[in-house]
mmCIF file with all atom_site columns, C-alpha atoms and ligand atoms in Angstrom:
data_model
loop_
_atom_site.group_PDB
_atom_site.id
_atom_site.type_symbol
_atom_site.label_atom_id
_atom_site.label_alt_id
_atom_site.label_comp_id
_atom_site.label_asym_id
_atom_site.label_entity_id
_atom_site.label_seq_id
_atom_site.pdbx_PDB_ins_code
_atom_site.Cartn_x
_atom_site.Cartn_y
_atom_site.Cartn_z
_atom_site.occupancy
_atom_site.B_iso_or_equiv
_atom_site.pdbx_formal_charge
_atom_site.auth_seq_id
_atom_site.auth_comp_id
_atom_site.auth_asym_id
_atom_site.auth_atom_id
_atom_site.pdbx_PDB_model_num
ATOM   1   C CA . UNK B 1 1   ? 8.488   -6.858  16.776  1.00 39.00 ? 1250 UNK B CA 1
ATOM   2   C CA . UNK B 1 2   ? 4.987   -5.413  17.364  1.00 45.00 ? 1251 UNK B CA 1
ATOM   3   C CA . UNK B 1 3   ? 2.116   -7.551  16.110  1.00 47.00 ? 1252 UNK B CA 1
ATOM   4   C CA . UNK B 1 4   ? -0.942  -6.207  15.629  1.00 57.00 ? 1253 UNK B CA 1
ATOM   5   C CA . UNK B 1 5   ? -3.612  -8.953  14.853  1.00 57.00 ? 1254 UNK B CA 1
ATOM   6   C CA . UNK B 1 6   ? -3.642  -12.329 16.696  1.00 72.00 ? 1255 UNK B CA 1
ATOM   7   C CA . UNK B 1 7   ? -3.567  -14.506 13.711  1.00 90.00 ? 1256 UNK B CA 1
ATOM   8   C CA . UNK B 1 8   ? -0.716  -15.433 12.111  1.00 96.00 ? 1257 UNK B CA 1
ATOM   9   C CA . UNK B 1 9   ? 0.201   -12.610 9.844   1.00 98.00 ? 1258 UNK B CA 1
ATOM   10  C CA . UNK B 1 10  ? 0.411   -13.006 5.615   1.00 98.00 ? 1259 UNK B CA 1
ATOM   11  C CA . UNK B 1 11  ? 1.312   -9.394  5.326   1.00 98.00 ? 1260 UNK B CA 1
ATOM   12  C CA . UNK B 1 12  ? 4.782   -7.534  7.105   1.00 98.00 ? 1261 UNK B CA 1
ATOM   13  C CA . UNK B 1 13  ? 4.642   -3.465  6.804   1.00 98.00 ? 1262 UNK B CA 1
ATOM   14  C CA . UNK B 1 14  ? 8.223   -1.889  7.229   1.00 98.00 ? 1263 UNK B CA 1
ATOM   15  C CA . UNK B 1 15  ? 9.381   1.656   7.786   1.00 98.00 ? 1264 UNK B CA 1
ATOM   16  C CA . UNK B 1 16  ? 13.014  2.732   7.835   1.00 98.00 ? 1265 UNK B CA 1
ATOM   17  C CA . UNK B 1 17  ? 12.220  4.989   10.615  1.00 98.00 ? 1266 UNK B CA 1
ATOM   18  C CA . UNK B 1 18  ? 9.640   5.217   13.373  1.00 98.00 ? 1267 UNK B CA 1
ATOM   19  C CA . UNK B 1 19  ? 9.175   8.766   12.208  1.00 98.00 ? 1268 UNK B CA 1
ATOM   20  C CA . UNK B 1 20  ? 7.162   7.085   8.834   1.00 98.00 ? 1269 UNK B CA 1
ATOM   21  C CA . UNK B 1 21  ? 4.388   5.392   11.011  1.00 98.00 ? 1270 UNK B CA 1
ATOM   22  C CA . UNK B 1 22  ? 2.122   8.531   10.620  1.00 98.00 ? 1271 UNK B CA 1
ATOM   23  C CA . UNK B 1 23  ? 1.914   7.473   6.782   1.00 98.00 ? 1272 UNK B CA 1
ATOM   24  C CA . UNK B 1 24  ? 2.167   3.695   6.790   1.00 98.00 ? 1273 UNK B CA 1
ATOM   25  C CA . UNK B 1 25  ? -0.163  3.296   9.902   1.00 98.00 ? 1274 UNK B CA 1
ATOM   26  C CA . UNK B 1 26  ? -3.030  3.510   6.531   1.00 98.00 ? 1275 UNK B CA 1
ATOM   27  C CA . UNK B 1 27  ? -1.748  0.649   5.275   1.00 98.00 ? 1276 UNK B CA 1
ATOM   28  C CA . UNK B 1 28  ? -2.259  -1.328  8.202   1.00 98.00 ? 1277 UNK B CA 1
ATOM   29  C CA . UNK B 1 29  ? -6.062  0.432   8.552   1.00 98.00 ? 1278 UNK B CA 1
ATOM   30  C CA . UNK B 1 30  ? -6.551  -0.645  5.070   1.00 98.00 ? 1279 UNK B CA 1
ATOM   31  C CA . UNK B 1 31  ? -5.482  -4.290  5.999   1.00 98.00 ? 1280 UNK B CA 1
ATOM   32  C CA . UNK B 1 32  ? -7.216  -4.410  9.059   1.00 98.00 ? 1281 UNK B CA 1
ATOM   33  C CA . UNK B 1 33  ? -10.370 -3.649  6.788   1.00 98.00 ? 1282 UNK B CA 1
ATOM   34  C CA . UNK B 1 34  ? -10.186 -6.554  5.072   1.00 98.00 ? 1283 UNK B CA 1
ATOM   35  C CA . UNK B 1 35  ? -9.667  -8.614  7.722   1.00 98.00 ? 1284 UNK B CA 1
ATOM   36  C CA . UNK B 1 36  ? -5.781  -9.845  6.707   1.00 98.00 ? 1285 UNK B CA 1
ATOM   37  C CA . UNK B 1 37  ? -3.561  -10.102 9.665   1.00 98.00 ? 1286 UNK B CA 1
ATOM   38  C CA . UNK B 1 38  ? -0.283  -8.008  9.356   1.00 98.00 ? 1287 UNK B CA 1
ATOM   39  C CA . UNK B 1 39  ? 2.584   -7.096  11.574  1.00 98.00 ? 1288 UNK B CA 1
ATOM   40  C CA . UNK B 1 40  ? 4.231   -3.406  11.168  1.00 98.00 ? 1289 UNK B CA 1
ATOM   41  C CA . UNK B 1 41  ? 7.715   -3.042  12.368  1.00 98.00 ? 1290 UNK B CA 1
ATOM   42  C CA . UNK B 1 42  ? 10.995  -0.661  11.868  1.00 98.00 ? 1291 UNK B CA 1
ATOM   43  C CA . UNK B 1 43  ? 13.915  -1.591  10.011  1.00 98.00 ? 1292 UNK B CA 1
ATOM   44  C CA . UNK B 1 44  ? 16.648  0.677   8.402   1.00 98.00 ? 1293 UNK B CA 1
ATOM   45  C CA . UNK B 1 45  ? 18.764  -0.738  5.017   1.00 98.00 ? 1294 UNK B CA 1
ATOM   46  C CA . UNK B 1 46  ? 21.321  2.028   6.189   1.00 98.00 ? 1295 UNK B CA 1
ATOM   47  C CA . UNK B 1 47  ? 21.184  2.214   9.638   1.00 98.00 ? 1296 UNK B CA 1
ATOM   48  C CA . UNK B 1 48  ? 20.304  -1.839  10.873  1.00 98.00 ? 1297 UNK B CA 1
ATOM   49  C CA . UNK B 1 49  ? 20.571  -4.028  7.600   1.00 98.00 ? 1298 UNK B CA 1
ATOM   50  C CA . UNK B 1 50  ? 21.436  -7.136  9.208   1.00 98.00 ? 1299 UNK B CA 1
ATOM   51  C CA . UNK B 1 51  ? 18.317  -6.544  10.986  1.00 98.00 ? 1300 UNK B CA 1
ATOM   52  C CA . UNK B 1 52  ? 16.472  -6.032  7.623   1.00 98.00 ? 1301 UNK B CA 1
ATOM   53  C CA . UNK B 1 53  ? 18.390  -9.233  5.767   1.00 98.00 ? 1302 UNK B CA 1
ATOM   54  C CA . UNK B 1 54  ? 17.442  -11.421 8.973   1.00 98.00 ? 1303 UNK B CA 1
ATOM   55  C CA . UNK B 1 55  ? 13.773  -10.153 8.282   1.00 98.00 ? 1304 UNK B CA 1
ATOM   56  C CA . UNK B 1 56  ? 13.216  -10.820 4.857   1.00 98.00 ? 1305 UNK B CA 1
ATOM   57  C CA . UNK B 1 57  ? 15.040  -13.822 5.185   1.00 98.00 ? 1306 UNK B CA 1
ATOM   58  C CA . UNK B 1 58  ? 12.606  -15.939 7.595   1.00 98.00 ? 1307 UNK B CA 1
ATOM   59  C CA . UNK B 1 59  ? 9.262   -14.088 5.987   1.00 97.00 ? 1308 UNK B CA 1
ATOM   60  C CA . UNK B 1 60  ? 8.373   -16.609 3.981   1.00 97.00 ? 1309 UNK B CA 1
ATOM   61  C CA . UNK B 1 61  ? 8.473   -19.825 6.688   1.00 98.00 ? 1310 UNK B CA 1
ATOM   62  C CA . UNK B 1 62  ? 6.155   -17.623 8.904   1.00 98.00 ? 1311 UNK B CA 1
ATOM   63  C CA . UNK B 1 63  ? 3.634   -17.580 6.206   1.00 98.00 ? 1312 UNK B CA 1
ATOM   64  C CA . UNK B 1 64  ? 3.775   -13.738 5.380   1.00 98.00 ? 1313 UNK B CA 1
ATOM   65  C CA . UNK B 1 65  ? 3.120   -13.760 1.535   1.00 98.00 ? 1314 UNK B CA 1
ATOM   66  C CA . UNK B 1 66  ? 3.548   -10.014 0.665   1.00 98.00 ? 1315 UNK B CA 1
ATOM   67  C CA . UNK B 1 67  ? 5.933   -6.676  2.281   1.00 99.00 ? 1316 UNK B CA 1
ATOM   68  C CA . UNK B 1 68  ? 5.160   -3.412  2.217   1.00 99.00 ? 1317 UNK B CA 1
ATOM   69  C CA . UNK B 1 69  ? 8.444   -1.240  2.688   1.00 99.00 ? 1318 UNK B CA 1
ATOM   70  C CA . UNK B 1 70  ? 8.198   2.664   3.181   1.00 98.00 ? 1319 UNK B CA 1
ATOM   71  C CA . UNK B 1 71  ? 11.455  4.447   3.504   1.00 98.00 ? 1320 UNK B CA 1
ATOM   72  C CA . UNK B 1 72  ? 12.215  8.263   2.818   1.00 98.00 ? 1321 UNK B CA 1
ATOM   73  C CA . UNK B 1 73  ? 15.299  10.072  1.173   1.00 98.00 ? 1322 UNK B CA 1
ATOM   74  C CA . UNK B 1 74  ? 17.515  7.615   -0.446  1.00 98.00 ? 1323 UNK B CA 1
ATOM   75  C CA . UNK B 1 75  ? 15.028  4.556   0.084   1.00 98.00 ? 1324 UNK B CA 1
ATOM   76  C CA . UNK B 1 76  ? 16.942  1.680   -0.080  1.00 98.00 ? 1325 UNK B CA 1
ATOM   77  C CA . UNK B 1 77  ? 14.670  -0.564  2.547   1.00 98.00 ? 1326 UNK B CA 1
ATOM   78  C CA . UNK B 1 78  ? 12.317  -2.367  -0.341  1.00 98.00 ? 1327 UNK B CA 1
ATOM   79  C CA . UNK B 1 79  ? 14.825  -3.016  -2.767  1.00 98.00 ? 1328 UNK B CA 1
ATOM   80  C CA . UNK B 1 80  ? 17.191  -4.938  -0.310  1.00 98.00 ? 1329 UNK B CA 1
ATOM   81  C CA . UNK B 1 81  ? 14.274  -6.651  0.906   1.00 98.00 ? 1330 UNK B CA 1
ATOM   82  C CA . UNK B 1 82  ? 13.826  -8.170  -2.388  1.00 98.00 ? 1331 UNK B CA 1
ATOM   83  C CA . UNK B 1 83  ? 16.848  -8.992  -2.803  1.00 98.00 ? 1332 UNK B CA 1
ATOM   84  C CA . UNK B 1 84  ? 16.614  -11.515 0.175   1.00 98.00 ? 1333 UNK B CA 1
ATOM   85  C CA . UNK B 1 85  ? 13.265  -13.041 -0.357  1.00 98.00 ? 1334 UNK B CA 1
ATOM   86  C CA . UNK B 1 86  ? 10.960  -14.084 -3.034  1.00 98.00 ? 1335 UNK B CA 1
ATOM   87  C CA . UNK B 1 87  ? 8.232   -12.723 -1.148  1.00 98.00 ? 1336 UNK B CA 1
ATOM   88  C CA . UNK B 1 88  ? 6.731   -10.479 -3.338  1.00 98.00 ? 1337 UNK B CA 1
ATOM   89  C CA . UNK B 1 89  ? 8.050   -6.723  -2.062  1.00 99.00 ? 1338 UNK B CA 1
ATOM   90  C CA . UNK B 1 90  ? 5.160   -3.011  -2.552  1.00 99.00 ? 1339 UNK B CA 1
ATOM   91  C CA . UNK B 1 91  ? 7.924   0.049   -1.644  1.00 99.00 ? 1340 UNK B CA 1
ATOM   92  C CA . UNK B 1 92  ? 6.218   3.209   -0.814  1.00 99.00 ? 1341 UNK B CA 1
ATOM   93  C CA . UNK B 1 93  ? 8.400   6.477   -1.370  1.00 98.00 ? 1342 UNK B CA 1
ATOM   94  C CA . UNK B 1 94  ? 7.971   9.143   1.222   1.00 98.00 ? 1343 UNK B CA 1
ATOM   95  C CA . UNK B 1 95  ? 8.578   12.399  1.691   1.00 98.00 ? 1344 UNK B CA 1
ATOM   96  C CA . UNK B 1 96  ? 10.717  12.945  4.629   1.00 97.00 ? 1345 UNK B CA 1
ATOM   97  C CA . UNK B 1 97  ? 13.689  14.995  2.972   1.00 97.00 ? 1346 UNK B CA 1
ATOM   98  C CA . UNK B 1 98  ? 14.164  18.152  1.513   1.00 97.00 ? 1347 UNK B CA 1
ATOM   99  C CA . UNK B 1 99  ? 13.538  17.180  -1.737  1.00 98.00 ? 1348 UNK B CA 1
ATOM   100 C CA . UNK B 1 100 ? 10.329  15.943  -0.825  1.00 98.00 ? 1349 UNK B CA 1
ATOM   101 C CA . UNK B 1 101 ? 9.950   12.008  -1.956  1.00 98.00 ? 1350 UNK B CA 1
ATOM   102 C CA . UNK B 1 102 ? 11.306  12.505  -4.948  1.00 98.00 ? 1351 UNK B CA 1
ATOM   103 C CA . UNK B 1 103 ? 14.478  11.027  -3.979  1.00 98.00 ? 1352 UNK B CA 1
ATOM   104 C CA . UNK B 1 104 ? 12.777  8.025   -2.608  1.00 98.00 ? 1353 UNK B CA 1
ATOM   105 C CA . UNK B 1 105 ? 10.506  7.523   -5.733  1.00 98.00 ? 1354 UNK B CA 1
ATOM   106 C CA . UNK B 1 106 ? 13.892  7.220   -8.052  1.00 98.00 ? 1355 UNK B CA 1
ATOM   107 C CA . UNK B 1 107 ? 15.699  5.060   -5.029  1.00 98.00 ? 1356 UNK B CA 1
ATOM   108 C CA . UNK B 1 108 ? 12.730  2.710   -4.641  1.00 98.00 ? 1357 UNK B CA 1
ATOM   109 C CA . UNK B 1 109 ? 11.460  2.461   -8.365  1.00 98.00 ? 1358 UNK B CA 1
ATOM   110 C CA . UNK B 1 110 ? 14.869  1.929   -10.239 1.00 98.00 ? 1359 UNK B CA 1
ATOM   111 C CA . UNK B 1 111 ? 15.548  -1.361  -9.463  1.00 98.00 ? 1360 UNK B CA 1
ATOM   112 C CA . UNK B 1 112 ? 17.644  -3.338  -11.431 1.00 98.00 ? 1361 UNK B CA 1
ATOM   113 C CA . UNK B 1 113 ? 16.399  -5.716  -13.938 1.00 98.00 ? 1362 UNK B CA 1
ATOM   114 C CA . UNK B 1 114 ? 15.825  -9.307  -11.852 1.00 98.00 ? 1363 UNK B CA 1
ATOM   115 C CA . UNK B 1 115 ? 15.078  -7.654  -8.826  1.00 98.00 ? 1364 UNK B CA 1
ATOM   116 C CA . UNK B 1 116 ? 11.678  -5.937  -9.347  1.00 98.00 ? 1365 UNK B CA 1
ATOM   117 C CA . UNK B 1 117 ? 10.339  -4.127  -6.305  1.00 98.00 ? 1366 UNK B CA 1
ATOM   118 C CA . UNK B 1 118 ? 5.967   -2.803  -7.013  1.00 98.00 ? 1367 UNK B CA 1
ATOM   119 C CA . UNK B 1 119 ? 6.752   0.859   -6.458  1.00 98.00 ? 1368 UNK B CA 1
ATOM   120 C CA . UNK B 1 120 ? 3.772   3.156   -5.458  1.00 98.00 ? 1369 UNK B CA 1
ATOM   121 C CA . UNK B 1 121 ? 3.150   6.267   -5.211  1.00 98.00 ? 1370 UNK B CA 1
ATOM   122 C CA . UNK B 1 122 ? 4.663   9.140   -2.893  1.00 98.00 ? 1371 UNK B CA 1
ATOM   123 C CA . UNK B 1 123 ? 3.561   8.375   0.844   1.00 98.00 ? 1372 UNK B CA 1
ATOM   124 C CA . UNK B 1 124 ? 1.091   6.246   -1.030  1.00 98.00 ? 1373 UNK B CA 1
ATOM   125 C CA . UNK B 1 125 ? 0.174   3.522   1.819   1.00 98.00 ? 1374 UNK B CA 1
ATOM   126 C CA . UNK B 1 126 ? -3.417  2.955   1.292   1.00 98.00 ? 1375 UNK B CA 1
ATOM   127 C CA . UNK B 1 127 ? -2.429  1.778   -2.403  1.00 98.00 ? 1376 UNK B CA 1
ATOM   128 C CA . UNK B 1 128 ? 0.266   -0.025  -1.273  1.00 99.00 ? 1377 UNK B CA 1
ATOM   129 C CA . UNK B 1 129 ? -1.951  -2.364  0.986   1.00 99.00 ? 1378 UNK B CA 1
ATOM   130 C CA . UNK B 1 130 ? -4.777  -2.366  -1.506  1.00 98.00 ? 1379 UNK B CA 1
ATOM   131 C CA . UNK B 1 131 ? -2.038  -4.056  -3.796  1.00 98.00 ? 1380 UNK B CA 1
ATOM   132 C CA . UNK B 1 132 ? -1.594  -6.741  -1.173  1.00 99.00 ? 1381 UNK B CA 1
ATOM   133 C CA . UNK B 1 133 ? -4.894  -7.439  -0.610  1.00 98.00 ? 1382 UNK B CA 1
ATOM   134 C CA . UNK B 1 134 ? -5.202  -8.031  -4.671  1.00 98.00 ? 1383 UNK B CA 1
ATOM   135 C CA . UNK B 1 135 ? -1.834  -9.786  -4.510  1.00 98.00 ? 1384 UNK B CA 1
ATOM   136 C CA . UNK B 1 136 ? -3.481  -12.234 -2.030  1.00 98.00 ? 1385 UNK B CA 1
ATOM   137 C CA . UNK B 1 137 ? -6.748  -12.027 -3.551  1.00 98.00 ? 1386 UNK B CA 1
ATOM   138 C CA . UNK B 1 138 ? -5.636  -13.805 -6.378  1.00 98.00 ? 1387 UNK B CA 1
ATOM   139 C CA . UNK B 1 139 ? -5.945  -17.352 -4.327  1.00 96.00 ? 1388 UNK B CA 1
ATOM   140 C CA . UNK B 1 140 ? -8.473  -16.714 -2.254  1.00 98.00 ? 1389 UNK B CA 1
ATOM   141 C CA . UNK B 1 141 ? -12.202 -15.906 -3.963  1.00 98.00 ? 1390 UNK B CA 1
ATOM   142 C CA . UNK B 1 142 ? -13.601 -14.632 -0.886  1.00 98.00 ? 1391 UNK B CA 1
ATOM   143 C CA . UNK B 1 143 ? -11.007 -11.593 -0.588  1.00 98.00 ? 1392 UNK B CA 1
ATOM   144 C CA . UNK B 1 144 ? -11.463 -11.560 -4.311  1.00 98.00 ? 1393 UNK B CA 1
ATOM   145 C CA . UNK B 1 145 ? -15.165 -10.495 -3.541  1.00 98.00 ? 1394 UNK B CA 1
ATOM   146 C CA . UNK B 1 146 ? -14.601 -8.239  -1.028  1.00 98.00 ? 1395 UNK B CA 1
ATOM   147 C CA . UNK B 1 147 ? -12.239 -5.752  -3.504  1.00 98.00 ? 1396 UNK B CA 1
ATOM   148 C CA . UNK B 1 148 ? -14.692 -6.402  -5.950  1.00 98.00 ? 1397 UNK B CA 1
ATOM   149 C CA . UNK B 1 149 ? -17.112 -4.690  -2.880  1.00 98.00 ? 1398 UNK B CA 1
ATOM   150 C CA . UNK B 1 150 ? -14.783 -2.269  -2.053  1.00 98.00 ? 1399 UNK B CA 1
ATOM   151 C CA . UNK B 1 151 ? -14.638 -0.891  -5.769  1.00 98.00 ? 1400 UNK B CA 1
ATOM   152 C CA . UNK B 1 152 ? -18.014 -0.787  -6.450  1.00 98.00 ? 1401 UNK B CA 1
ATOM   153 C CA . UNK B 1 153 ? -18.220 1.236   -3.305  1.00 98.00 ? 1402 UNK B CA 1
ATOM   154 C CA . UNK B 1 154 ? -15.382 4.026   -4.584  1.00 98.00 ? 1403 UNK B CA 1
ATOM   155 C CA . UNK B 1 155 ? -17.778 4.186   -7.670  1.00 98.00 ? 1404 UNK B CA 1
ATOM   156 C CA . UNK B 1 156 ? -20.336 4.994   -5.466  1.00 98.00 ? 1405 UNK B CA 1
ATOM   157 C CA . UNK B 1 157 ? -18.721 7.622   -3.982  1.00 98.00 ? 1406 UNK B CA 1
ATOM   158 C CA . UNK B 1 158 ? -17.598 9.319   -7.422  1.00 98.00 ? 1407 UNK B CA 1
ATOM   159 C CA . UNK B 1 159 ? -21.250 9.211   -8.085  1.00 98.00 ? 1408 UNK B CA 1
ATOM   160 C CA . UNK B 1 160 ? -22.509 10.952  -4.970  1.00 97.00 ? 1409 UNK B CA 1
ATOM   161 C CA . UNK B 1 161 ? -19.905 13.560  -5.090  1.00 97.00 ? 1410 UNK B CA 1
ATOM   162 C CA . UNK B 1 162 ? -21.034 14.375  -9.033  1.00 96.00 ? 1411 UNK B CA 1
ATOM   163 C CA . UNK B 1 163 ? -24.551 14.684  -7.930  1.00 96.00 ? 1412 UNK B CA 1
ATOM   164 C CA . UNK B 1 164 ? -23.838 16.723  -5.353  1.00 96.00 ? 1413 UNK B CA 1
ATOM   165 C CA . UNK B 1 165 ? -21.576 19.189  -7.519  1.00 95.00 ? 1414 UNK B CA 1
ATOM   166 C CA . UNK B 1 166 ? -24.281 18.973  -10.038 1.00 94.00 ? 1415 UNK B CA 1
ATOM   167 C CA . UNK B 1 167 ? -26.765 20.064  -7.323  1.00 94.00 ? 1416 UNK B CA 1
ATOM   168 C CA . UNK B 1 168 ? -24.799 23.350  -6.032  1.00 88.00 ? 1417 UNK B CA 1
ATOM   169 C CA . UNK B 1 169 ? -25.490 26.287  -8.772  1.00 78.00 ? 1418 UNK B CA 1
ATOM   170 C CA . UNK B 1 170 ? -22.259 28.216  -7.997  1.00 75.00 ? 1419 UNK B CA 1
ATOM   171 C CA . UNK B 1 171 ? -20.099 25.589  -9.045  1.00 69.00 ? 1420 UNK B CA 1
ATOM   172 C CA . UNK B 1 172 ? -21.028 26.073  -12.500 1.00 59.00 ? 1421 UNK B CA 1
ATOM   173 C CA . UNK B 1 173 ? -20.847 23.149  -14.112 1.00 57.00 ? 1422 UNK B CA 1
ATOM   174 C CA . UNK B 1 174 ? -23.113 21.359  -16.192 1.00 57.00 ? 1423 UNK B CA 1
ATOM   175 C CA . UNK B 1 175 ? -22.881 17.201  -15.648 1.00 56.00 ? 1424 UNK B CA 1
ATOM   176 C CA . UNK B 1 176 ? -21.808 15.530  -18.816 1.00 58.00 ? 1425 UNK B CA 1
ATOM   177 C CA . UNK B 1 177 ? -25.207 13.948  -19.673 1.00 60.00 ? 1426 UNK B CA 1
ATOM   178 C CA . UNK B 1 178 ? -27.062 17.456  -19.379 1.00 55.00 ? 1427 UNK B CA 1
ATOM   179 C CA . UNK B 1 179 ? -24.879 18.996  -21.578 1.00 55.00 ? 1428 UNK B CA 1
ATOM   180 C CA . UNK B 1 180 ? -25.247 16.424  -24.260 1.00 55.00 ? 1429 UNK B CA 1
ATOM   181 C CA . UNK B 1 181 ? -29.210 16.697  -23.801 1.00 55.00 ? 1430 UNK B CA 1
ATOM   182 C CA . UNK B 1 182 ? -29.028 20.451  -23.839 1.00 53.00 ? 1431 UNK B CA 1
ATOM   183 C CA . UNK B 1 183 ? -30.590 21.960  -27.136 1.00 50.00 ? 1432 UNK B CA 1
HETATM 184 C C1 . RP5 F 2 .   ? 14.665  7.235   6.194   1.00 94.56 ? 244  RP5 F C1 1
HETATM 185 O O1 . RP5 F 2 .   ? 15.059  8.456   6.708   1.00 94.56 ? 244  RP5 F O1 1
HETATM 186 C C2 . RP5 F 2 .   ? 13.431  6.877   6.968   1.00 94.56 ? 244  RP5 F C2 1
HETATM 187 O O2 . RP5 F 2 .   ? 12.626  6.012   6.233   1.00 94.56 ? 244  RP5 F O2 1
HETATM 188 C C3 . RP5 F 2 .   ? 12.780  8.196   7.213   1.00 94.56 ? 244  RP5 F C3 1
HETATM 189 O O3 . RP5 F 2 .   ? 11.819  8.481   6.205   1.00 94.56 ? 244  RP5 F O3 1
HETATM 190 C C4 . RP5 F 2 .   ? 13.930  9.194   7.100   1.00 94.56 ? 244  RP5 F C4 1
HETATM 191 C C5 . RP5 F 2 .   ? 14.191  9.954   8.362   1.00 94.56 ? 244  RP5 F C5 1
HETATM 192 O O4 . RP5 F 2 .   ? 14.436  9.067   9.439   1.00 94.56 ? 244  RP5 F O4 1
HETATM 193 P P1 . RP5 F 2 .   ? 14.651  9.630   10.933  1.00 94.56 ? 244  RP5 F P1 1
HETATM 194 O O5 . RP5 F 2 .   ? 15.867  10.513  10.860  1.00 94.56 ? 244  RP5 F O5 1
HETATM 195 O O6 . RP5 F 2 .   ? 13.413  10.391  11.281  1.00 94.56 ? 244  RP5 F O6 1
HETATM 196 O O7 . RP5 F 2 .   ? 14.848  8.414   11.799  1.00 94.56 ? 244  RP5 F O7 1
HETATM 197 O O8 . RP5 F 2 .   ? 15.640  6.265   6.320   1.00 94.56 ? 244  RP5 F O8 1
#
């Protein structure tokens, strides 16, 4: 099981296939940015589930407090996660079929009632981990601070991309405040 970060890890990212790690490789970037140790590995609800019921079964005595499961087509890898662990489980859809994540969205977001799995978006990875990090955020005020950071600097961004749209002629639009000011 590859382990990426020395420390003990409080965060497990699972793919059903090793062909999803060019999409949920963010999630472990995004982790990795916030300095929470994770471990990334492949597991299959179809194709190895005892490997996947072993797994969520021992999560919780190694300390790993939230999962992040992606799985394409008909993504079944959170759901029976959570059905063998009160760890909290993220599921990220992807699009890996012909019919282009929308299978896995309606596989990994219908979950019955009792067994509720945080569904994302499509191939949405860096949401998935900035979900964990809020997840463990909410006992520990130091992470807390540092998504507080990390917002303030996405505002930031908006800002800087506004002034420069405002500041290129062709694009022909007017910022909001300008307009109001306008005679
Ligand atoms: C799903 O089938 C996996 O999560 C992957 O998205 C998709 C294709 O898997 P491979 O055939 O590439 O192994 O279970």
């Amino acid at each position: 099981m590859a382990a990426p970060t020395r420390a003990a890890p409080r965060v497990g990212i699972l793919m059903g296939s090793d062909s999803d790690l060019g999409v949920m490789q963010e999630a472990g970037r995004i982790l990795a940015e916030f300095g929470i140790p994770y471990e990334i590995t492949v597991a299959s609800a179809h194709r190895s589930p005892g490997r996947v019921e072993a797994y969520a079964r021992e999560v919780e005595t190694r300390g790993i407090r939230v999962l992040i499961a992606g799985a394409g087509g008909a993504a079944h890898l959170a759901g029976v996660l959570a059905a063998h662990t009160v760890v909290p489980v993220i599921g990220v859809p992807l699009d890996s079929s012909a019919l282009g994540g929308l299978d896995a969205l309606l596989s990994t977001v219908q979950m019955p009632g009792g067994v509720p799995v945080a569904t994302v978006g499509i191939g949405a990875a860096r949401n998935a981990a900035l979900l964990a990090v809020q997840i463990l955020a909410t006992e520990d005020s130091a992470l807390r601070e540092r998504f507080r950071a990390y917002k303030v600097r996405l505002a930031a961004e908006v800002e800087e991309k506004a002034a420069r749209l405002a500041a290129t002629p062709e694009a022909g639009m007017v910022p909001p405040r300008a307009r109001r000011e306008a005679p």
